CSV table of C-alpha atoms in Angstrom, one decimal:
chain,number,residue,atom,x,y,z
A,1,UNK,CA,0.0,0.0,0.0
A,2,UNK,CA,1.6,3.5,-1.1
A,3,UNK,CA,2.3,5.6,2.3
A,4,UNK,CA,0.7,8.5,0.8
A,5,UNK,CA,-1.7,10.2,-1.9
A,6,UNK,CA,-3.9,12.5,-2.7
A,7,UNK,CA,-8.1,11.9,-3.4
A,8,UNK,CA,-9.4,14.4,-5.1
A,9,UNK,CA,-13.6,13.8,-5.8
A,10,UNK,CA,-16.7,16.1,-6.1
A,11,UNK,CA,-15.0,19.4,-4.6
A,12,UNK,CA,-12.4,17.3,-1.6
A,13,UNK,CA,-9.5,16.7,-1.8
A,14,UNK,CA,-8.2,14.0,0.8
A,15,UNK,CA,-4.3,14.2,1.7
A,16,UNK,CA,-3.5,10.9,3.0
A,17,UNK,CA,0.3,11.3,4.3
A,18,UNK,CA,2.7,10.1,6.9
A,19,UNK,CA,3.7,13.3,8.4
A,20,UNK,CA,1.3,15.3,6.9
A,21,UNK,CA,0.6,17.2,10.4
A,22,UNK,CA,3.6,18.9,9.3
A,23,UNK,CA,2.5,20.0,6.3
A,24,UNK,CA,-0.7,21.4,7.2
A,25,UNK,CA,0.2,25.2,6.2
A,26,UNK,CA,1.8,24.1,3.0
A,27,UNK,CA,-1.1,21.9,1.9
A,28,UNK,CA,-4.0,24.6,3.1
A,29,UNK,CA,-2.3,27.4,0.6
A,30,UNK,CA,-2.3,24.3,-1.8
A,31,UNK,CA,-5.7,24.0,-2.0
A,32,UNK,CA,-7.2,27.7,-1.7
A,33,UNK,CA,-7.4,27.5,2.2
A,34,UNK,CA,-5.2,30.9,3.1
A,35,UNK,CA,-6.2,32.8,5.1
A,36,UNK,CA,-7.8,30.6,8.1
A,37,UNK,CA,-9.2,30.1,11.4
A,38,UNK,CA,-8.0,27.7,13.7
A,39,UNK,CA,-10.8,25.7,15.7
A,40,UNK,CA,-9.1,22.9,18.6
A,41,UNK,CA,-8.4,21.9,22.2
A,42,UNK,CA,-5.9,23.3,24.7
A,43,UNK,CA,-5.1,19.5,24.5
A,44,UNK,CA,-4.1,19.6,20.5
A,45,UNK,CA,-3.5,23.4,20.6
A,46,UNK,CA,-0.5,23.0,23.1
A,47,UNK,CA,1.7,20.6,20.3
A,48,UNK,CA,0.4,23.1,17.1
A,49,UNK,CA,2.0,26.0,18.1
A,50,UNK,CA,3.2,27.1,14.7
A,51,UNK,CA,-0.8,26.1,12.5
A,52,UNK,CA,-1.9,28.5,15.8
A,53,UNK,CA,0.4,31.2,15.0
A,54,UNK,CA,-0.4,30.6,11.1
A,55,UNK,CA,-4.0,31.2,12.0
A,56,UNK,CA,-5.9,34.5,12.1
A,57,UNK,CA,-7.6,33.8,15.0
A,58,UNK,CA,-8.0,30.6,17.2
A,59,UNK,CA,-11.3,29.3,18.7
A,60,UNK,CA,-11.2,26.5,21.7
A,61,UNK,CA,-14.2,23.6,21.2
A,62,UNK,CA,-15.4,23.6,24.5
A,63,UNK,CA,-16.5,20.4,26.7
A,64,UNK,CA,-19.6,19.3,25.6
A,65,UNK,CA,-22.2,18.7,22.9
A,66,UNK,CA,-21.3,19.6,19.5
A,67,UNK,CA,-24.9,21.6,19.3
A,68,UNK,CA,-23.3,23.7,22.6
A,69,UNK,CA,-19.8,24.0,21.3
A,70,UNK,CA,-20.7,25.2,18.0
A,71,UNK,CA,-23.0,27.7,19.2
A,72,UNK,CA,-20.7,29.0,21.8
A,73,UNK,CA,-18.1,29.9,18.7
A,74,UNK,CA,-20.3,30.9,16.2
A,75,UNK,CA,-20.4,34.5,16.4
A,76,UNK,CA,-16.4,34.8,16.4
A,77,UNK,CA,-15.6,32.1,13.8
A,78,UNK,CA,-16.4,34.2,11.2
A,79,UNK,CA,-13.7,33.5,8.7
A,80,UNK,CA,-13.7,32.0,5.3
A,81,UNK,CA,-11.9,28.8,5.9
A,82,UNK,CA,-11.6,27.3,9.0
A,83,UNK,CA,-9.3,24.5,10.3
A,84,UNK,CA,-10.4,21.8,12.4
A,85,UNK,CA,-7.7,20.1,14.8
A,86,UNK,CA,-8.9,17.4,16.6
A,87,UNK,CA,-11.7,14.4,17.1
A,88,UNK,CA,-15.1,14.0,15.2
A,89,UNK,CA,-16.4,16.9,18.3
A,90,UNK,CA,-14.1,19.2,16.9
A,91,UNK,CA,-14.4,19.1,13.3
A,92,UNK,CA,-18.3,18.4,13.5
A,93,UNK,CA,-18.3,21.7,15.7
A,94,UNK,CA,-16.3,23.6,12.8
A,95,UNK,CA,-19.1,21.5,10.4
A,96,UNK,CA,-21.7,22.8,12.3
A,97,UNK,CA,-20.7,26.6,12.9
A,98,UNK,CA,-19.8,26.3,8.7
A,99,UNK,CA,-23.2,25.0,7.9
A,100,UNK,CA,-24.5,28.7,9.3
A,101,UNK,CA,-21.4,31.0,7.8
A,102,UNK,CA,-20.7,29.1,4.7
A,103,UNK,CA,-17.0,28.8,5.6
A,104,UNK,CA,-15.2,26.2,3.9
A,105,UNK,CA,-14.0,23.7,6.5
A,106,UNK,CA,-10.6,22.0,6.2
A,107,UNK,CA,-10.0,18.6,8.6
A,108,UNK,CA,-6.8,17.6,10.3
A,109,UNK,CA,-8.4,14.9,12.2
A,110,UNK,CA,-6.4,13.1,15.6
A,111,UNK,CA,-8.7,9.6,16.0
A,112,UNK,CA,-10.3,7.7,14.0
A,113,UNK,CA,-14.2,9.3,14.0
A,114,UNK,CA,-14.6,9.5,10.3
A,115,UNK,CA,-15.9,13.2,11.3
A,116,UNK,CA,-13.9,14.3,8.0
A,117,UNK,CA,-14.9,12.1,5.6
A,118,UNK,CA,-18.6,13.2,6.2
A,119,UNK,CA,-21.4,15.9,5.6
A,120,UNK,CA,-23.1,14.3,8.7
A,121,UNK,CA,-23.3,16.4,12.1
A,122,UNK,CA,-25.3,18.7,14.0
A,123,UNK,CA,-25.8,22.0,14.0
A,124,UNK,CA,-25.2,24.8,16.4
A,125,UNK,CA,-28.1,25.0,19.1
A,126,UNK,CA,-30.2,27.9,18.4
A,127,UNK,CA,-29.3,28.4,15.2
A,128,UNK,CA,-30.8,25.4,13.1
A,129,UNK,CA,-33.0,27.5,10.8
A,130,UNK,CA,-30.2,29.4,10.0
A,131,UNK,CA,-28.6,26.7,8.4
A,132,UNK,CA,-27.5,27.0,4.9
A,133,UNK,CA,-27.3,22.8,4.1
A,134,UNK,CA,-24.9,20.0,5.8
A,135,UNK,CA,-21.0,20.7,5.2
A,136,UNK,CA,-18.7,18.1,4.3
A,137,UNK,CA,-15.0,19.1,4.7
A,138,UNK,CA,-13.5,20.4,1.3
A,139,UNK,CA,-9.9,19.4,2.9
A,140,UNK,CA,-9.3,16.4,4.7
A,141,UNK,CA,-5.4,16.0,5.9
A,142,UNK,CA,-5.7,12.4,7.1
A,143,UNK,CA,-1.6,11.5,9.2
A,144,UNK,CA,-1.9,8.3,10.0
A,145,UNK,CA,0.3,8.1,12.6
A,146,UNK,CA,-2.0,11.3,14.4
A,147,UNK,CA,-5.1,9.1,13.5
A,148,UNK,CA,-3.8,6.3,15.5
A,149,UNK,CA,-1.9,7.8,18.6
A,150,UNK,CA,-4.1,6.4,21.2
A,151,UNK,CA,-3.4,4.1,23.5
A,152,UNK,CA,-4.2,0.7,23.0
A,153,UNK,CA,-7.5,0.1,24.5
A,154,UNK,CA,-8.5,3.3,23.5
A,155,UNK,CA,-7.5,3.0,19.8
A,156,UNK,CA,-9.3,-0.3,19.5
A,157,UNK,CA,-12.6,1.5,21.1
A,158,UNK,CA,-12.0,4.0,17.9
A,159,UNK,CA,-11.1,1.4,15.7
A,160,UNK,CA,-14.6,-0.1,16.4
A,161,UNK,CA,-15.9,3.4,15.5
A,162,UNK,CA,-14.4,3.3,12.5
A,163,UNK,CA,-15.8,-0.1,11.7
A,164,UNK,CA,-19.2,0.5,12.3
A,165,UNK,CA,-19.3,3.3,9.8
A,166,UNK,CA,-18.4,1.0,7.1
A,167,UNK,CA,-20.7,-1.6,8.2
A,168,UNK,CA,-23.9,-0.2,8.9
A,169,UNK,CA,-23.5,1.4,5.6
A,170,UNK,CA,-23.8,-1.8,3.6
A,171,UNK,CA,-27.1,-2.6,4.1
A,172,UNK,CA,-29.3,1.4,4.1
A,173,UNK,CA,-31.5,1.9,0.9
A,174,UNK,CA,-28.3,4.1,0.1
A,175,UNK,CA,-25.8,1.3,-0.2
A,176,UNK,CA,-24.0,1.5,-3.8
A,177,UNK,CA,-21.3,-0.7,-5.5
A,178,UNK,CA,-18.8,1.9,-4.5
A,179,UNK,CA,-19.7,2.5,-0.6
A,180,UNK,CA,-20.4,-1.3,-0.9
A,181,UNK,CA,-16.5,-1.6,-2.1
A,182,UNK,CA,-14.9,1.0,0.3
A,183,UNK,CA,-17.0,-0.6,3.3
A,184,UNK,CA,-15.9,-4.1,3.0
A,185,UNK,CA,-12.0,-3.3,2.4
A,186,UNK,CA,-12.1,-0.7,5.1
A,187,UNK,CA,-13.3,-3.3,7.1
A,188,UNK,CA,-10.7,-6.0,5.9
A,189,UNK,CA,-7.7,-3.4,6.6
A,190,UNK,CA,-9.0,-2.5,10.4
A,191,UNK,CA,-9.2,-6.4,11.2
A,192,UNK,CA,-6.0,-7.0,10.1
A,193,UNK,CA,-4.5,-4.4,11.6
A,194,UNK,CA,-5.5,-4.8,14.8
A,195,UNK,CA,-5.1,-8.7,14.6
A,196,UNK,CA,-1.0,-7.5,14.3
A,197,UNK,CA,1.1,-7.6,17.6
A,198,UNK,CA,0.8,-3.3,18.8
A,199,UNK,CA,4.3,-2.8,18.5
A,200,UNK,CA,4.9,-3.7,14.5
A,201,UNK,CA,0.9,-2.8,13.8
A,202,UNK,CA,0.3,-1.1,10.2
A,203,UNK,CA,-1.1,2.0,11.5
A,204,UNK,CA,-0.8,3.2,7.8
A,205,UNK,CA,-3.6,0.2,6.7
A,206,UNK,CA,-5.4,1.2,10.0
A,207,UNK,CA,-6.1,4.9,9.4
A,208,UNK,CA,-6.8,4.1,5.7
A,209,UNK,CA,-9.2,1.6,6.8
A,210,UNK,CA,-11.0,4.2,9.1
A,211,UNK,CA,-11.2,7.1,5.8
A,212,UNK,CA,-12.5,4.3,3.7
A,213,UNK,CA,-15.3,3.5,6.0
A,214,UNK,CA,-15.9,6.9,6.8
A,215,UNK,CA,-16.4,7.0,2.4
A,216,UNK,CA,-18.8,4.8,2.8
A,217,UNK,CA,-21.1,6.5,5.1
A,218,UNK,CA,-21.0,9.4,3.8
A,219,UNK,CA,-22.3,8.0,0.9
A,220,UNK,CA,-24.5,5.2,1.6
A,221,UNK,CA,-25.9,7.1,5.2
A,222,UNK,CA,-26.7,4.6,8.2
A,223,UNK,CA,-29.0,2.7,10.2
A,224,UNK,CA,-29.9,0.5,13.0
A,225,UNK,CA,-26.4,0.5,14.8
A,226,UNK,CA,-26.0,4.1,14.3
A,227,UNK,CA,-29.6,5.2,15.5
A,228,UNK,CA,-28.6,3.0,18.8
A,229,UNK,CA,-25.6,4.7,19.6
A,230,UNK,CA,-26.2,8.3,18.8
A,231,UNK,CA,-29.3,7.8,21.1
A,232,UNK,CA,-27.8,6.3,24.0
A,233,UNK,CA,-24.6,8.7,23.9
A,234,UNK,CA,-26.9,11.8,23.6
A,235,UNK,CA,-29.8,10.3,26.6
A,236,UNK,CA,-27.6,7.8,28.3
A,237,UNK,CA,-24.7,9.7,28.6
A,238,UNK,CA,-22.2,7.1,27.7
A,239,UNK,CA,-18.9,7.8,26.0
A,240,UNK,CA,-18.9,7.8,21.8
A,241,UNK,CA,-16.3,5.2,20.9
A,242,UNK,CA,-17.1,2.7,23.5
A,243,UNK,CA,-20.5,3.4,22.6
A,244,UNK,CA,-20.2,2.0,19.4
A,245,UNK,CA,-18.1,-0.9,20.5
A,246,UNK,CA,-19.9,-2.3,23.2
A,247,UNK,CA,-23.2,-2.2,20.7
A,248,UNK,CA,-21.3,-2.9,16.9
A,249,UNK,CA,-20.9,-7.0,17.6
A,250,UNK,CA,-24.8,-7.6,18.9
A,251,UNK,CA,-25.8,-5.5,16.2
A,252,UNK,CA,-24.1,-6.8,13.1
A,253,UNK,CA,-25.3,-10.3,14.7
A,254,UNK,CA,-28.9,-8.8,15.4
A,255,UNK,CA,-28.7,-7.8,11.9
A,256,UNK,CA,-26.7,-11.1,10.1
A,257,UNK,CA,-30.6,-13.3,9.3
A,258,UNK,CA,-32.3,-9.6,8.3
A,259,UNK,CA,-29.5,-8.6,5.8
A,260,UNK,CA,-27.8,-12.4,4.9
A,261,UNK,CA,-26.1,-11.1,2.0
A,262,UNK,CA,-24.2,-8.1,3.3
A,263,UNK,CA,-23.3,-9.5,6.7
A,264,UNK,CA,-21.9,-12.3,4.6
A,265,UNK,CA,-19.9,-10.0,2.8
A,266,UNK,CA,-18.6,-8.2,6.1
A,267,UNK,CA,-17.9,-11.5,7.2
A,268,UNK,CA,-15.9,-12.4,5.1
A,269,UNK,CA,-13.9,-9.1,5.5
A,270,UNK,CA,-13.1,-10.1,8.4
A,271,UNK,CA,-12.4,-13.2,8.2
A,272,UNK,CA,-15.2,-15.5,10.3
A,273,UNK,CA,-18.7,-17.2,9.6
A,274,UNK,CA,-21.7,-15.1,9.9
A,275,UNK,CA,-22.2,-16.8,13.1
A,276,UNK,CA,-18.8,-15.6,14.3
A,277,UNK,CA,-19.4,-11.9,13.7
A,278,UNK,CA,-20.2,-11.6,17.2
A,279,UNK,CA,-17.3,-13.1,19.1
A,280,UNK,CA,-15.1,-11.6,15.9
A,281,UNK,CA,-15.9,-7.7,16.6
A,282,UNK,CA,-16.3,-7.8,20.5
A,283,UNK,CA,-12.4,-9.4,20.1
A,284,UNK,CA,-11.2,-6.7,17.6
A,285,UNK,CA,-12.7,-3.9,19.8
A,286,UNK,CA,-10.7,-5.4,22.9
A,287,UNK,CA,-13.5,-6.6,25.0
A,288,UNK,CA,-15.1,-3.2,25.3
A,289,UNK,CA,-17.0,-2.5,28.8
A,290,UNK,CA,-21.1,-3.0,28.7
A,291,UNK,CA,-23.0,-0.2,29.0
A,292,UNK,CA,-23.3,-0.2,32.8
A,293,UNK,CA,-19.9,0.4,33.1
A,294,UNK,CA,-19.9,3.3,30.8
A,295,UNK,CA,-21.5,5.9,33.4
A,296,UNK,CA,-25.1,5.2,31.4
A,297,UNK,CA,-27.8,6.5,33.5
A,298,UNK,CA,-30.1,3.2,33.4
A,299,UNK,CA,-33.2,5.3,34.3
A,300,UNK,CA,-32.7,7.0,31.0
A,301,UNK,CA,-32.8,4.2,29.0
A,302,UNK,CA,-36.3,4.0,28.5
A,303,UNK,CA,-36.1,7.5,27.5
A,304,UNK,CA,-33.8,6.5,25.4
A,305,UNK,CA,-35.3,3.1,23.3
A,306,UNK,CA,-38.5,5.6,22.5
A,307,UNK,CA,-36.0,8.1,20.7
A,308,UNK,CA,-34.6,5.5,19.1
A,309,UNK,CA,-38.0,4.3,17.8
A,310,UNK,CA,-38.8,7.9,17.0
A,311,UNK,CA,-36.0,8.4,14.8
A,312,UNK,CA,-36.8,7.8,10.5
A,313,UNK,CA,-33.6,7.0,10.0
A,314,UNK,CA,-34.3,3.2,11.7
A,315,UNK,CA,-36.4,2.5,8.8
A,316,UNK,CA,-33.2,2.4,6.5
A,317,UNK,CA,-32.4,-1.2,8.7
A,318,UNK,CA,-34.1,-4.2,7.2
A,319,UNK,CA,-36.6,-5.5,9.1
A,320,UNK,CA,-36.4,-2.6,11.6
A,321,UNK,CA,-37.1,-3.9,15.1
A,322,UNK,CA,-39.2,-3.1,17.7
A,323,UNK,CA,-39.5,-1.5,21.5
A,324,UNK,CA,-38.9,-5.3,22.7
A,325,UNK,CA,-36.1,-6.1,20.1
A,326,UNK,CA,-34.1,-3.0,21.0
A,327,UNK,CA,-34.8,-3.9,25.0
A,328,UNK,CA,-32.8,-7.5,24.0
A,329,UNK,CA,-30.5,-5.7,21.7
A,330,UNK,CA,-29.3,-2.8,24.3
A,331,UNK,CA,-29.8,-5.5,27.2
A,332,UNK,CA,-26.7,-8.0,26.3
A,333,UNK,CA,-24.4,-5.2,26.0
A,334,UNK,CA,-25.8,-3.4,29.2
């Protein structure tokens, strides 16, 4: 696999490039990104001194919701192009505040959300109607070795982020030969990655793995397993990536005898039966903790499966389930 290159389709332009971090001032003139705003974390902000001195101003994504966090910046991130450094909160935040201005929004992201592969976020609270449409970053700057800097457990909670975008994409209304391709070898590149000892792991096949799903969402949108865990983080109050990893394996095998053909194909990808898809994904995401030890409020969780029922994008699942499925599904990874 080449170490780096350069996607260009529909108006992005995806630099994939060991080291690329370094290159971020060099590659926004590149592509029509001068002069910017700078959008991060005193976390990421303290190792980026020089893209924060580049910068015309710099905006800090506060804790939080990316509805509160966008809001909170919209009024002074008024620039043109702005440059998100960070996670998916980050860059869906610049998304967001983008969606309102019309800036152009340039991605350098730090895990492996899939936030800048995709027109999907929020939008900043309070100012929904002034939305001009969903923003998809016109820049992504994809380093693999910033992608995949967490620590082990924690980049295998990511990895199972990353994973879950490519396969709850294979089987939406919106599934096409292409997000049906990028899916299933984003998918193959993550499992073998992480099935390599840490210390020689091909963080290179991992990253691309994570852009290729994050493709694939983006263009085929998503469904059951999504729906679940956007729900539970936003009423539950569990943590994103563990999120996704402690629901991903019960709901690839809830959805293996709805959708027999994909889930075959994912399979495959990684490497098991349909029967093993289970056992397979809970052991790629490192055995991630249920629920209950996540910090999820349990009183919420009926709250929560009724938002979950509300939400139209369930019906993209086959077979959507009901009030009692989800209350089985949500239950074995309580």
């Amino acid at each position: 696999m080449s170490d780096s290159f350069v996607w260009r389709d529909a108006g992005r332009a995806v630099v994939f490039r060991a080291g690329g971090v370094g290159d971020v001032p060099r590659l926004l003139a590149e592509n029509g990104m001068q002069p910017f705003e700078l959008l991060s974390t005193p976390r990421h902000l303290d190792g980026a001194a020089g893209l924060a001195s580049a910068a015309t101003a710099v905006h800090e994504v506060a804790p939080g919701g990316v509805p509160e966090a966008a809001a909170a910046i919209l009024d002074s991130a008024r620039g043109a192009n702005l440059v998100a450094l960070g996670g998916g909160r980050v860059i869906d935040a610049a998304k967001a505040v983008a969606a309102v201005t019309g800036a152009r929004v340039a991605a350098i992201p730090t895990t492996m959300s899939g936030a800048e592969m995709t027109g999907i976020h929020r939008l900043p609270a309070g100012a929904e109607s002034r939305a001009r449409g969903m923003v998809r970053p016109a820049l992504a700057i994809a380093d693999p070795a910033a992608m995949t800097s967490a620590p082990e457990p924690e980049l295998r909670l990511s990895s199972m982020n990353a994973l879950a975008h490519g396969a709850d994409s294979l089987y939406t209304p919106f599934a096409n030969p292409v997000s049906e391709m990028t899916a299933l070898r984003g998918a193959e590149l993550i499992a073998i990655s992480l099935d390599e000892d840490p210390a020689n792991r091909d963080r290179q096949s991992l990253a691309l793995g994570s852009i290729l799903c994050g493709y694939a969402i983006d263009s085929a949108m998503f469904a059951l397993h999504h729906v679940i865990c956007q729900t539970l983080v936003r009423v539950c109050g569990t943590p994103h990536a563990a999120t996704n990893a402690a629901i991903l394996p019960r709901a690839m095998s809830f959805m293996t005898p709805r959708a027999p053909e994909k889930l075959q194909l994912l399979s495959e990808a990684l490497s098991v039966l349909p029967h093993e898809i289970e056992a397979r994904i809970l052991t790629l995401g490192g055995n991630p903790p249920p629920l209950s030890e996540q910090g999820a409020d349990p009183t919420k969780l009926p709250q929560a499966i009724e938002a979950i029922l509300q939400r139209p994008e369930l019906a993209f699942s086959p077979e959507p389930p009901g009030r009692s499925d989800l209350e089985t599904l949500i239950g074995t990874a309580w």
